[in-house]
Amino acid sequence: MSAFGSVFMPEMAISWFDGSQWSDAEVVSSDSLQLHPGAHVLHYSSTCFEGLKAFRHEDGSVKIFRMDKNIRRLAQSSELLALPAFDEAMMESMIRDIVARFADEVPAPPGSMYIRPTHIGTEPAIGKAAVPSLTSCLYVLLSPVGDYFTGGDKALRLLLDDEGMRCPPHMGVVKSGGNYAGALQPIMKARAEYQADQVLFCPGGDVQETGAANFLLIDGNEIITKALDTTFLHGVTRDSILTLARDMGMDVQERELTVEELLERSARPGCEAALSGTAAVLTAVGTLIYKGKEYQVGNGGVGETTLRLRRALNDIQWGKAADTHGWLTSL
Ligand SMILES: *Cc1c(COP(=O)(O)O)cnc(C)c1O
């Protein structure tokens, strides 16, 4: 098995903005991207991306999950990074066309085709540290992925960090390269010093998210997660899981969650915690590490509600349950 996201389809969809208009979308070899070494993105991180998936159903058809939400988020990220605006309908047809071209390669469940739309500032202008790139490029890469849970469905260990932050507070909603590079050192340190899988960033005691996934606390019939603001990424999986939880009659609370309340609730029997994101869907959290002490969440394993919510989402994605919220797009 190769690592998630390391295998690519041989072609991608691409379109260039020359400062006044977008070129017609083309399909080109996925290793052909020519950039000037002085390109804005390579110096000033004018880059944002998306991650969504296409699924193969039993009848052979291929469906894309919540494409509209992901395209909207890419448009918002682009705007917040002062990248040129693009037509969301053009992005949609680029995604549909490239997925259709490789429809035969979409793995069957539990695999899927991971779709990576990317927008970068291309203007060769190293003097523009404080000025937007006038030109840009949009491309859509495809990467077939297998079962995220091969090798076991183990509950993760998270280090709670209430001193640092993942990114500046106004940048959390932007799925942008710089945010990830900036979080690497704290994550590597947590791995080396605490054998933690991820860091749960909790600036000033406010429980936010990890490096690439949202955090949910599940306590009996309650699901608690931070209310949307600009400080963290508004996950499409988070939104989908909360919607399904409401459908199941759960008490969904989008509000502030402090480290203190998190640790207090975690100790209760039956308490669960999970990370949500497109890659991992919903992954259980079994241990929290805070100020050198370890706290087990519930029984420390993979919780029943976590599994039930993950299955409910997978069932819709895989065409085994009715798509009651209209989340799937046919090619
Ligand atoms: C992508 C991402 C998520 C999860 O978003 P989904 O839309 O559910 O995939 C959460 N946090 C960060 C920082 C992310 O980059």
PDB file of N, CA and C in Angstrom, residues 191-290:
ATOM      1  N   ARG A 191       5.143  14.413  18.416  1.00  0.00           N
ATOM      2  CA  ARG A 191       5.391  13.005  18.062  1.00  0.00           C
ATOM      3  C   ARG A 191       6.629  12.496  18.790  1.00  0.00           C
ATOM      4  N   ALA A 192       7.684  13.280  18.754  1.00  0.00           N
ATOM      5  CA  ALA A 192       8.956  12.843  19.345  1.00  0.00           C
ATOM      6  C   ALA A 192       8.864  12.770  20.866  1.00  0.00           C
ATOM      7  N   GLU A 193       8.249  13.756  21.484  1.00  0.00           N
ATOM      8  CA  GLU A 193       8.286  13.826  22.951  1.00  0.00           C
ATOM      9  C   GLU A 193       7.167  13.057  23.633  1.00  0.00           C
ATOM     10  N   TYR A 194       6.024  12.926  22.972  1.00  0.00           N
ATOM     11  CA  TYR A 194       4.863  12.305  23.633  1.00  0.00           C
ATOM     12  C   TYR A 194       4.273  11.141  22.847  1.00  0.00           C
ATOM     13  N   GLN A 195       4.920  10.752  21.751  1.00  0.00           N
ATOM     14  CA  GLN A 195       4.365   9.730  20.863  1.00  0.00           C
ATOM     15  C   GLN A 195       2.911  10.074  20.504  1.00  0.00           C
ATOM     16  N   ALA A 196       2.630  11.363  20.419  1.00  0.00           N
ATOM     17  CA  ALA A 196       1.282  11.804  20.042  1.00  0.00           C
ATOM     18  C   ALA A 196       1.125  11.655  18.527  1.00  0.00           C
ATOM     19  N   ASP A 197      -0.110  11.418  18.070  1.00  0.00           N
ATOM     20  CA  ASP A 197      -0.365  11.351  16.627  1.00  0.00           C
ATOM     21  C   ASP A 197      -0.552  12.745  16.041  1.00  0.00           C
ATOM     22  N   GLN A 198      -1.163  13.612  16.824  1.00  0.00           N
ATOM     23  CA  GLN A 198      -1.508  14.947  16.344  1.00  0.00           C
ATOM     24  C   GLN A 198      -1.468  15.927  17.510  1.00  0.00           C
ATOM     25  N   VAL A 199      -1.445  17.211  17.182  1.00  0.00           N
ATOM     26  CA  VAL A 199      -1.598  18.259  18.195  1.00  0.00           C
ATOM     27  C   VAL A 199      -3.011  18.817  18.085  1.00  0.00           C
ATOM     28  N   LEU A 200      -3.688  18.915  19.221  1.00  0.00           N
ATOM     29  CA  LEU A 200      -4.981  19.601  19.248  1.00  0.00           C
ATOM     30  C   LEU A 200      -4.703  21.021  19.735  1.00  0.00           C
ATOM     31  N   PHE A 201      -4.807  21.975  18.825  1.00  0.00           N
ATOM     32  CA  PHE A 201      -4.495  23.363  19.179  1.00  0.00           C
ATOM     33  C   PHE A 201      -5.637  23.967  19.991  1.00  0.00           C
ATOM     34  N   CYS A 202      -5.294  24.502  21.151  1.00  0.00           N
ATOM     35  CA  CYS A 202      -6.281  25.063  22.081  1.00  0.00           C
ATOM     36  C   CYS A 202      -5.773  26.405  22.586  1.00  0.00           C
ATOM     37  N   PRO A 203      -5.621  27.407  21.706  1.00  0.00           N
ATOM     38  CA  PRO A 203      -5.016  28.670  22.153  1.00  0.00           C
ATOM     39  C   PRO A 203      -5.810  29.293  23.303  1.00  0.00           C
ATOM     40  N   GLY A 204      -5.100  29.623  24.369  1.00  0.00           N
ATOM     41  CA  GLY A 204      -5.748  30.232  25.533  1.00  0.00           C
ATOM     42  C   GLY A 204      -6.783  29.329  26.184  1.00  0.00           C
ATOM     43  N   GLY A 205      -6.703  28.002  25.925  1.00  0.00           N
ATOM     44  CA  GLY A 205      -7.645  27.067  26.545  1.00  0.00           C
ATOM     45  C   GLY A 205      -8.887  26.808  25.710  1.00  0.00           C
ATOM     46  N   ASP A 206      -8.966  27.409  24.512  1.00  0.00           N
ATOM     47  CA  ASP A 206     -10.121  27.255  23.622  1.00  0.00           C
ATOM     48  C   ASP A 206      -9.854  26.092  22.658  1.00  0.00           C
ATOM     49  N   VAL A 207     -10.597  25.002  22.793  1.00  0.00           N
ATOM     50  CA  VAL A 207     -10.350  23.803  21.988  1.00  0.00           C
ATOM     51  C   VAL A 207     -10.742  24.057  20.531  1.00  0.00           C
ATOM     52  N   GLN A 208      -9.727  24.006  19.617  1.00  0.00           N
ATOM     53  CA  GLN A 208      -9.954  24.402  18.230  1.00  0.00           C
ATOM     54  C   GLN A 208      -9.970  23.198  17.287  1.00  0.00           C
ATOM     55  N   GLU A 209      -8.811  22.820  16.762  1.00  0.00           N
ATOM     56  CA  GLU A 209      -8.725  21.710  15.814  1.00  0.00           C
ATOM     57  C   GLU A 209      -7.293  21.224  15.767  1.00  0.00           C
ATOM     58  N   THR A 210      -7.064  20.145  15.009  1.00  0.00           N
ATOM     59  CA  THR A 210      -5.690  19.658  14.840  1.00  0.00           C
ATOM     60  C   THR A 210      -5.120  20.233  13.546  1.00  0.00           C
ATOM     61  N   GLY A 211      -3.965  19.737  13.113  1.00  0.00           N
ATOM     62  CA  GLY A 211      -3.306  20.276  11.935  1.00  0.00           C
ATOM     63  C   GLY A 211      -4.118  20.159  10.654  1.00  0.00           C
ATOM     64  N   ALA A 212      -4.977  19.142  10.554  1.00  0.00           N
ATOM     65  CA  ALA A 212      -5.757  18.977   9.323  1.00  0.00           C
ATOM     66  C   ALA A 212      -7.112  18.316   9.541  1.00  0.00           C
ATOM     67  N   ALA A 213      -7.652  18.412  10.768  1.00  0.00           N
ATOM     68  CA  ALA A 213      -8.971  17.821  11.022  1.00  0.00           C
ATOM     69  C   ALA A 213      -9.667  18.560  12.153  1.00  0.00           C
ATOM     70  N   ASN A 214     -10.981  18.538  12.133  1.00  0.00           N
ATOM     71  CA  ASN A 214     -11.781  19.170  13.193  1.00  0.00           C
ATOM     72  C   ASN A 214     -11.963  18.201  14.351  1.00  0.00           C
ATOM     73  N   PHE A 215     -12.251  18.762  15.526  1.00  0.00           N
ATOM     74  CA  PHE A 215     -12.371  17.969  16.746  1.00  0.00           C
ATOM     75  C   PHE A 215     -13.814  17.954  17.254  1.00  0.00           C
ATOM     76  N   LEU A 216     -14.302  16.759  17.602  1.00  0.00           N
ATOM     77  CA  LEU A 216     -15.665  16.620  18.129  1.00  0.00           C
ATOM     78  C   LEU A 216     -15.616  15.836  19.437  1.00  0.00           C
ATOM     79  N   LEU A 217     -16.320  16.338  20.438  1.00  0.00           N
ATOM     80  CA  LEU A 217     -16.459  15.606  21.699  1.00  0.00           C
ATOM     81  C   LEU A 217     -17.863  15.002  21.724  1.00  0.00           C
ATOM     82  N   ILE A 218     -17.944  13.709  22.005  1.00  0.00           N
ATOM     83  CA  ILE A 218     -19.233  13.015  22.006  1.00  0.00           C
ATOM     84  C   ILE A 218     -19.463  12.470  23.415  1.00  0.00           C
ATOM     85  N   ASP A 219     -20.450  13.046  24.090  1.00  0.00           N
ATOM     86  CA  ASP A 219     -20.702  12.655  25.480  1.00  0.00           C
ATOM     87  C   ASP A 219     -22.160  12.221  25.581  1.00  0.00           C
ATOM     88  N   GLY A 220     -22.381  10.908  25.535  1.00  0.00           N
ATOM     89  CA  GLY A 220     -23.760  10.404  25.543  1.00  0.00           C
ATOM     90  C   GLY A 220     -24.481  10.894  24.303  1.00  0.00           C
ATOM     91  N   ASN A 221     -25.599  11.605  24.500  1.00  0.00           N
ATOM     92  CA  ASN A 221     -26.379  12.100  23.369  1.00  0.00           C
ATOM     93  C   ASN A 221     -25.906  13.469  22.884  1.00  0.00           C
ATOM     94  N   GLU A 222     -24.872  14.009  23.535  1.00  0.00           N
ATOM     95  CA  GLU A 222     -24.400  15.350  23.166  1.00  0.00           C
ATOM     96  C   GLU A 222     -23.168  15.270  22.260  1.00  0.00           C
ATOM     97  N   ILE A 223     -23.145  16.155  21.260  1.00  0.00           N
ATOM     98  CA  ILE A 223     -21.905  16.348  20.476  1.00  0.00           C
ATOM     99  C   ILE A 223     -21.520  17.806  20.658  1.00  0.00           C
ATOM    100  N   ILE A 224     -20.295  18.047  21.085  1.00  0.00           N
ATOM    101  CA  ILE A 224     -19.855  19.416  21.337  1.00  0.00           C
ATOM    102  C   ILE A 224     -18.656  19.716  20.438  1.00  0.00           C
ATOM    103  N   THR A 225     -18.723  20.832  19.731  1.00  0.00           N
ATOM    104  CA  THR A 225     -17.596  21.253  18.896  1.00  0.00           C
ATOM    105  C   THR A 225     -17.625  22.759  18.757  1.00  0.00           C
ATOM    106  N   LYS A 226     -16.462  23.328  18.509  1.00  0.00           N
ATOM    107  CA  LYS A 226     -16.349  24.783  18.446  1.00  0.00           C
ATOM    108  C   LYS A 226     -17.282  25.384  17.395  1.00  0.00           C
ATOM    109  N   ALA A 227     -17.945  26.487  17.759  1.00  0.00           N
ATOM    110  CA  ALA A 227     -18.814  27.187  16.805  1.00  0.00           C
ATOM    111  C   ALA A 227     -17.956  27.847  15.726  1.00  0.00           C
ATOM    112  N   LEU A 228     -18.497  27.971  14.526  1.00  0.00           N
ATOM    113  CA  LEU A 228     -17.739  28.528  13.400  1.00  0.00           C
ATOM    114  C   LEU A 228     -17.296  29.965  13.677  1.00  0.00           C
ATOM    115  N   ASP A 229     -16.008  30.213  13.510  1.00  0.00           N
ATOM    116  CA  ASP A 229     -15.475  31.576  13.490  1.00  0.00           C
ATOM    117  C   ASP A 229     -14.269  31.550  12.553  1.00  0.00           C
ATOM    118  N   THR A 230     -13.518  32.635  12.477  1.00  0.00           N
ATOM    119  CA  THR A 230     -12.444  32.690  11.467  1.00  0.00           C
ATOM    120  C   THR A 230     -11.185  31.935  11.876  1.00  0.00           C
ATOM    121  N   THR A 231     -11.142  31.409  13.112  1.00  0.00           N
ATOM    122  CA  THR A 231      -9.877  30.867  13.615  1.00  0.00           C
ATOM    123  C   THR A 231      -9.569  29.445  13.187  1.00  0.00           C
ATOM    124  N   PHE A 232     -10.559  28.739  12.626  1.00  0.00           N
ATOM    125  CA  PHE A 232     -10.288  27.347  12.259  1.00  0.00           C
ATOM    126  C   PHE A 232     -11.034  26.981  10.980  1.00  0.00           C
ATOM    127  N   LEU A 233     -10.638  25.850  10.388  1.00  0.00           N
ATOM    128  CA  LEU A 233     -11.158  25.436   9.093  1.00  0.00           C
ATOM    129  C   LEU A 233     -12.570  24.839   9.232  1.00  0.00           C
ATOM    130  N   HIS A 234     -13.480  25.343   8.427  1.00  0.00           N
ATOM    131  CA  HIS A 234     -14.869  24.877   8.497  1.00  0.00           C
ATOM    132  C   HIS A 234     -15.024  23.602   7.675  1.00  0.00           C
ATOM    133  N   GLY A 235     -14.803  22.474   8.314  1.00  0.00           N
ATOM    134  CA  GLY A 235     -14.778  21.208   7.599  1.00  0.00           C
ATOM    135  C   GLY A 235     -16.139  20.812   7.032  1.00  0.00           C
ATOM    136  N   VAL A 236     -16.099  20.283   5.815  1.00  0.00           N
ATOM    137  CA  VAL A 236     -17.320  19.769   5.196  1.00  0.00           C
ATOM    138  C   VAL A 236     -17.736  18.473   5.903  1.00  0.00           C
ATOM    139  N   THR A 237     -16.738  17.705   6.354  1.00  0.00           N
ATOM    140  CA  THR A 237     -17.057  16.477   7.100  1.00  0.00           C
ATOM    141  C   THR A 237     -17.700  16.834   8.445  1.00  0.00           C
ATOM    142  N   ARG A 238     -17.148  17.844   9.107  1.00  0.00           N
ATOM    143  CA  ARG A 238     -17.734  18.321  10.370  1.00  0.00           C
ATOM    144  C   ARG A 238     -19.215  18.650  10.170  1.00  0.00           C
ATOM    145  N   ASP A 239     -19.494  19.447   9.130  1.00  0.00           N
ATOM    146  CA  ASP A 239     -20.871  19.844   8.847  1.00  0.00           C
ATOM    147  C   ASP A 239     -21.744  18.620   8.554  1.00  0.00           C
ATOM    148  N   SER A 240     -21.199  17.668   7.796  1.00  0.00           N
ATOM    149  CA  SER A 240     -21.977  16.473   7.421  1.00  0.00           C
ATOM    150  C   SER A 240     -22.268  15.615   8.653  1.00  0.00           C
ATOM    151  N   ILE A 241     -21.263  15.420   9.491  1.00  0.00           N
ATOM    152  CA  ILE A 241     -21.438  14.602  10.702  1.00  0.00           C
ATOM    153  C   ILE A 241     -22.449  15.268  11.645  1.00  0.00           C
ATOM    154  N   LEU A 242     -22.352  16.579  11.805  1.00  0.00           N
ATOM    155  CA  LEU A 242     -23.299  17.265  12.703  1.00  0.00           C
ATOM    156  C   LEU A 242     -24.727  17.146  12.157  1.00  0.00           C
ATOM    157  N   THR A 243     -24.861  17.230  10.835  1.00  0.00           N
ATOM    158  CA  THR A 243     -26.183  17.099  10.217  1.00  0.00           C
ATOM    159  C   THR A 243     -26.752  15.699  10.472  1.00  0.00           C
ATOM    160  N   LEU A 244     -25.913  14.686  10.292  1.00  0.00           N
ATOM    161  CA  LEU A 244     -26.382  13.305  10.521  1.00  0.00           C
ATOM    162  C   LEU A 244     -26.689  13.070  12.000  1.00  0.00           C
ATOM    163  N   ALA A 245     -25.904  13.697  12.874  1.00  0.00           N
ATOM    164  CA  ALA A 245     -26.151  13.557  14.313  1.00  0.00           C
ATOM    165  C   ALA A 245     -27.511  14.175  14.674  1.00  0.00           C
ATOM    166  N   ARG A 246     -27.805  15.328  14.073  1.00  0.00           N
ATOM    167  CA  ARG A 246     -29.117  15.957  14.316  1.00  0.00           C
ATOM    168  C   ARG A 246     -30.222  15.045  13.795  1.00  0.00           C
ATOM    169  N   ASP A 247     -30.007  14.443  12.621  1.00  0.00           N
ATOM    170  CA  ASP A 247     -31.000  13.503  12.059  1.00  0.00           C
ATOM    171  C   ASP A 247     -31.270  12.359  13.038  1.00  0.00           C
ATOM    172  N   MET A 248     -30.217  11.947  13.771  1.00  0.00           N
ATOM    173  CA  MET A 248     -30.360  10.827  14.713  1.00  0.00           C
ATOM    174  C   MET A 248     -30.936  11.278  16.046  1.00  0.00           C
ATOM    175  N   GLY A 249     -31.236  12.562  16.157  1.00  0.00           N
ATOM    176  CA  GLY A 249     -31.828  13.063  17.395  1.00  0.00           C
ATOM    177  C   GLY A 249     -30.803  13.446  18.449  1.00  0.00           C
ATOM    178  N   MET A 250     -29.543  13.556  18.047  1.00  0.00           N
ATOM    179  CA  MET A 250     -28.530  13.935  19.032  1.00  0.00           C
ATOM    180  C   MET A 250     -28.597  15.437  19.314  1.00  0.00           C
ATOM    181  N   ASP A 251     -28.056  15.807  20.476  1.00  0.00           N
ATOM    182  CA  ASP A 251     -28.030  17.203  20.907  1.00  0.00           C
ATOM    183  C   ASP A 251     -26.703  17.818  20.442  1.00  0.00           C
ATOM    184  N   VAL A 252     -26.750  18.522  19.295  1.00  0.00           N
ATOM    185  CA  VAL A 252     -25.534  19.089  18.706  1.00  0.00           C
ATOM    186  C   VAL A 252     -25.282  20.482  19.273  1.00  0.00           C
ATOM    187  N   GLN A 253     -24.132  20.660  19.891  1.00  0.00           N
ATOM    188  CA  GLN A 253     -23.798  21.953  20.501  1.00  0.00           C
ATOM    189  C   GLN A 253     -22.574  22.550  19.828  1.00  0.00           C
ATOM    190  N   GLU A 254     -22.788  23.615  19.050  1.00  0.00           N
ATOM    191  CA  GLU A 254     -21.671  24.337  18.441  1.00  0.00           C
ATOM    192  C   GLU A 254     -21.412  25.529  19.340  1.00  0.00           C
ATOM    193  N   ARG A 255     -20.363  25.447  20.107  1.00  0.00           N
ATOM    194  CA  ARG A 255     -20.097  26.460  21.131  1.00  0.00           C
ATOM    195  C   ARG A 255     -18.649  26.357  21.569  1.00  0.00           C
ATOM    196  N   GLU A 256     -18.273  27.271  22.464  1.00  0.00           N
ATOM    197  CA  GLU A 256     -16.916  27.222  23.000  1.00  0.00           C
ATOM    198  C   GLU A 256     -16.748  25.991  23.895  1.00  0.00           C
ATOM    199  N   LEU A 257     -15.611  25.311  23.738  1.00  0.00           N
ATOM    200  CA  LEU A 257     -15.286  24.168  24.587  1.00  0.00           C
ATOM    201  C   LEU A 257     -13.909  24.449  25.172  1.00  0.00           C
ATOM    202  N   THR A 258     -13.815  24.475  26.490  1.00  0.00           N
ATOM    203  CA  THR A 258     -12.515  24.756  27.112  1.00  0.00           C
ATOM    204  C   THR A 258     -11.777  23.453  27.382  1.00  0.00           C
ATOM    205  N   VAL A 259     -10.464  23.561  27.531  1.00  0.00           N
ATOM    206  CA  VAL A 259      -9.644  22.392  27.872  1.00  0.00           C
ATOM    207  C   VAL A 259     -10.149  21.794  29.182  1.00  0.00           C
ATOM    208  N   GLU A 260     -10.509  22.662  30.112  1.00  0.00           N
ATOM    209  CA  GLU A 260     -10.981  22.206  31.421  1.00  0.00           C
ATOM    210  C   GLU A 260     -12.230  21.332  31.279  1.00  0.00           C
ATOM    211  N   GLU A 261     -13.223  21.810  30.511  1.00  0.00           N
ATOM    212  CA  GLU A 261     -14.450  21.027  30.330  1.00  0.00           C
ATOM    213  C   GLU A 261     -14.153  19.736  29.561  1.00  0.00           C
ATOM    214  N   LEU A 262     -13.265  19.838  28.560  1.00  0.00           N
ATOM    215  CA  LEU A 262     -12.910  18.658  27.768  1.00  0.00           C
ATOM    216  C   LEU A 262     -12.338  17.558  28.662  1.00  0.00           C
ATOM    217  N   LEU A 263     -11.386  17.928  29.521  1.00  0.00           N
ATOM    218  CA  LEU A 263     -10.750  16.918  30.379  1.00  0.00           C
ATOM    219  C   LEU A 263     -11.737  16.375  31.407  1.00  0.00           C
ATOM    220  N   GLU A 264     -12.590  17.241  31.893  1.00  0.00           N
ATOM    221  CA  GLU A 264     -13.575  16.817  32.901  1.00  0.00           C
ATOM    222  C   GLU A 264     -14.562  15.815  32.284  1.00  0.00           C
ATOM    223  N   ARG A 265     -15.064  16.121  31.088  1.00  0.00           N
ATOM    224  CA  ARG A 265     -16.029  15.229  30.445  1.00  0.00           C
ATOM    225  C   ARG A 265     -15.382  13.931  29.952  1.00  0.00           C
ATOM    226  N   SER A 266     -14.119  14.046  29.494  1.00  0.00           N
ATOM    227  CA  SER A 266     -13.443  12.874  28.928  1.00  0.00           C
ATOM    228  C   SER A 266     -13.357  11.721  29.910  1.00  0.00           C
ATOM    229  N   ALA A 267     -13.257  12.056  31.180  1.00  0.00           N
ATOM    230  CA  ALA A 267     -13.094  11.031  32.209  1.00  0.00           C
ATOM    231  C   ALA A 267     -14.367  10.218  32.402  1.00  0.00           C
ATOM    232  N   ARG A 268     -15.501  10.736  31.939  1.00  0.00           N
ATOM    233  CA  ARG A 268     -16.760  10.024  32.152  1.00  0.00           C
ATOM    234  C   ARG A 268     -16.813   8.753  31.319  1.00  0.00           C
ATOM    235  N   PRO A 269     -17.351   7.673  31.898  1.00  0.00           N
ATOM    236  CA  PRO A 269     -17.463   6.447  31.112  1.00  0.00           C
ATOM    237  C   PRO A 269     -18.396   6.689  29.926  1.00  0.00           C
ATOM    238  N   GLY A 270     -18.061   6.140  28.769  1.00  0.00           N
ATOM    239  CA  GLY A 270     -18.937   6.319  27.606  1.00  0.00           C
ATOM    240  C   GLY A 270     -18.638   7.572  26.818  1.00  0.00           C
ATOM    241  N   CYS A 271     -17.737   8.426  27.337  1.00  0.00           N
ATOM    242  CA  CYS A 271     -17.385   9.628  26.585  1.00  0.00           C
ATOM    243  C   CYS A 271     -16.511   9.218  25.392  1.00  0.00           C
ATOM    244  N   GLU A 272     -16.662   9.940  24.276  1.00  0.00           N
ATOM    245  CA  GLU A 272     -15.871   9.662  23.074  1.00  0.00           C
ATOM    246  C   GLU A 272     -15.354  10.978  22.503  1.00  0.00           C
ATOM    247  N   ALA A 273     -14.287  10.888  21.744  1.00  0.00           N
ATOM    248  CA  ALA A 273     -13.812  12.064  21.012  1.00  0.00           C
ATOM    249  C   ALA A 273     -13.379  11.583  19.636  1.00  0.00           C
ATOM    250  N   ALA A 274     -13.439  12.475  18.648  1.00  0.00           N
ATOM    251  CA  ALA A 274     -13.100  12.070  17.284  1.00  0.00           C
ATOM    252  C   ALA A 274     -12.597  13.255  16.479  1.00  0.00           C
ATOM    253  N   LEU A 275     -11.842  12.946  15.427  1.00  0.00           N
ATOM    254  CA  LEU A 275     -11.404  13.952  14.462  1.00  0.00           C
ATOM    255  C   LEU A 275     -12.167  13.738  13.168  1.00  0.00           C
ATOM    256  N   SER A 276     -12.596  14.827  12.540  1.00  0.00           N
ATOM    257  CA  SER A 276     -13.318  14.697  11.274  1.00  0.00           C
ATOM    258  C   SER A 276     -12.569  15.383  10.146  1.00  0.00           C
ATOM    259  N   GLY A 277     -12.575  14.746   8.985  1.00  0.00           N
ATOM    260  CA  GLY A 277     -11.946  15.312   7.797  1.00  0.00           C
ATOM    261  C   GLY A 277     -12.171  14.391   6.614  1.00  0.00           C
ATOM    262  N   THR A 278     -12.010  14.917   5.410  1.00  0.00           N
ATOM    263  CA  THR A 278     -12.284  14.137   4.206  1.00  0.00           C
ATOM    264  C   THR A 278     -11.442  12.863   4.133  1.00  0.00           C
ATOM    265  N   ALA A 279     -10.158  12.963   4.472  1.00  0.00           N
ATOM    266  CA  ALA A 279      -9.283  11.794   4.352  1.00  0.00           C
ATOM    267  C   ALA A 279      -9.697  10.704   5.331  1.00  0.00           C
ATOM    268  N   ALA A 280      -9.827  11.068   6.614  1.00  0.00           N
ATOM    269  CA  ALA A 280     -10.035  10.072   7.664  1.00  0.00           C
ATOM    270  C   ALA A 280     -11.504   9.882   8.030  1.00  0.00           C
ATOM    271  N   VAL A 281     -12.390  10.647   7.435  1.00  0.00           N
ATOM    272  CA  VAL A 281     -13.829  10.630   7.729  1.00  0.00           C
ATOM    273  C   VAL A 281     -14.053  10.985   9.207  1.00  0.00           C
ATOM    274  N   LEU A 282     -14.057   9.970  10.083  1.00  0.00           N
ATOM    275  CA  LEU A 282     -14.223  10.219  11.510  1.00  0.00           C
ATOM    276  C   LEU A 282     -13.316   9.225  12.219  1.00  0.00           C
ATOM    277  N   THR A 283     -12.303   9.740  12.893  1.00  0.00           N
ATOM    278  CA  THR A 283     -11.304   8.884  13.534  1.00  0.00           C
ATOM    279  C   THR A 283     -11.350   9.091  15.039  1.00  0.00           C
ATOM    280  N   ALA A 284     -11.391   7.978  15.768  1.00  0.00           N
ATOM    281  CA  ALA A 284     -11.525   8.060  17.220  1.00  0.00           C
ATOM    282  C   ALA A 284     -10.266   8.606  17.881  1.00  0.00           C
ATOM    283  N   VAL A 285     -10.468   9.337  18.965  1.00  0.00           N
ATOM    284  CA  VAL A 285      -9.386   9.831  19.816  1.00  0.00           C
ATOM    285  C   VAL A 285      -9.499   9.108  21.152  1.00  0.00           C
ATOM    286  N   GLY A 286      -8.424   8.432  21.558  1.00  0.00           N
ATOM    287  CA  GLY A 286      -8.493   7.643  22.793  1.00  0.00           C
ATOM    288  C   GLY A 286      -7.772   8.246  23.978  1.00  0.00           C
ATOM    289  N   THR A 287      -6.793   9.113  23.680  1.00  0.00           N
ATOM    290  CA  THR A 287      -5.970   9.661  24.765  1.00  0.00           C
ATOM    291  C   THR A 287      -5.691  11.136  24.524  1.00  0.00           C
ATOM    292  N   LEU A 288      -5.805  11.927  25.580  1.00  0.00           N
ATOM    293  CA  LEU A 288      -5.433  13.340  25.533  1.00  0.00           C
ATOM    294  C   LEU A 288      -4.223  13.513  26.449  1.00  0.00           C
ATOM    295  N   ILE A 289      -3.245  14.288  25.990  1.00  0.00           N
ATOM    296  CA  ILE A 289      -2.043  14.520  26.786  1.00  0.00           C
ATOM    297  C   ILE A 289      -1.975  16.015  27.075  1.00  0.00           C
ATOM    298  N   TYR A 290      -1.924  16.367  28.346  1.00  0.00           N
ATOM    299  CA  TYR A 290      -1.940  17.792  28.710  1.00  0.00           C
ATOM    300  C   TYR A 290      -0.997  18.031  29.876  1.00  0.00           C
TER     301      TYR A 290
END
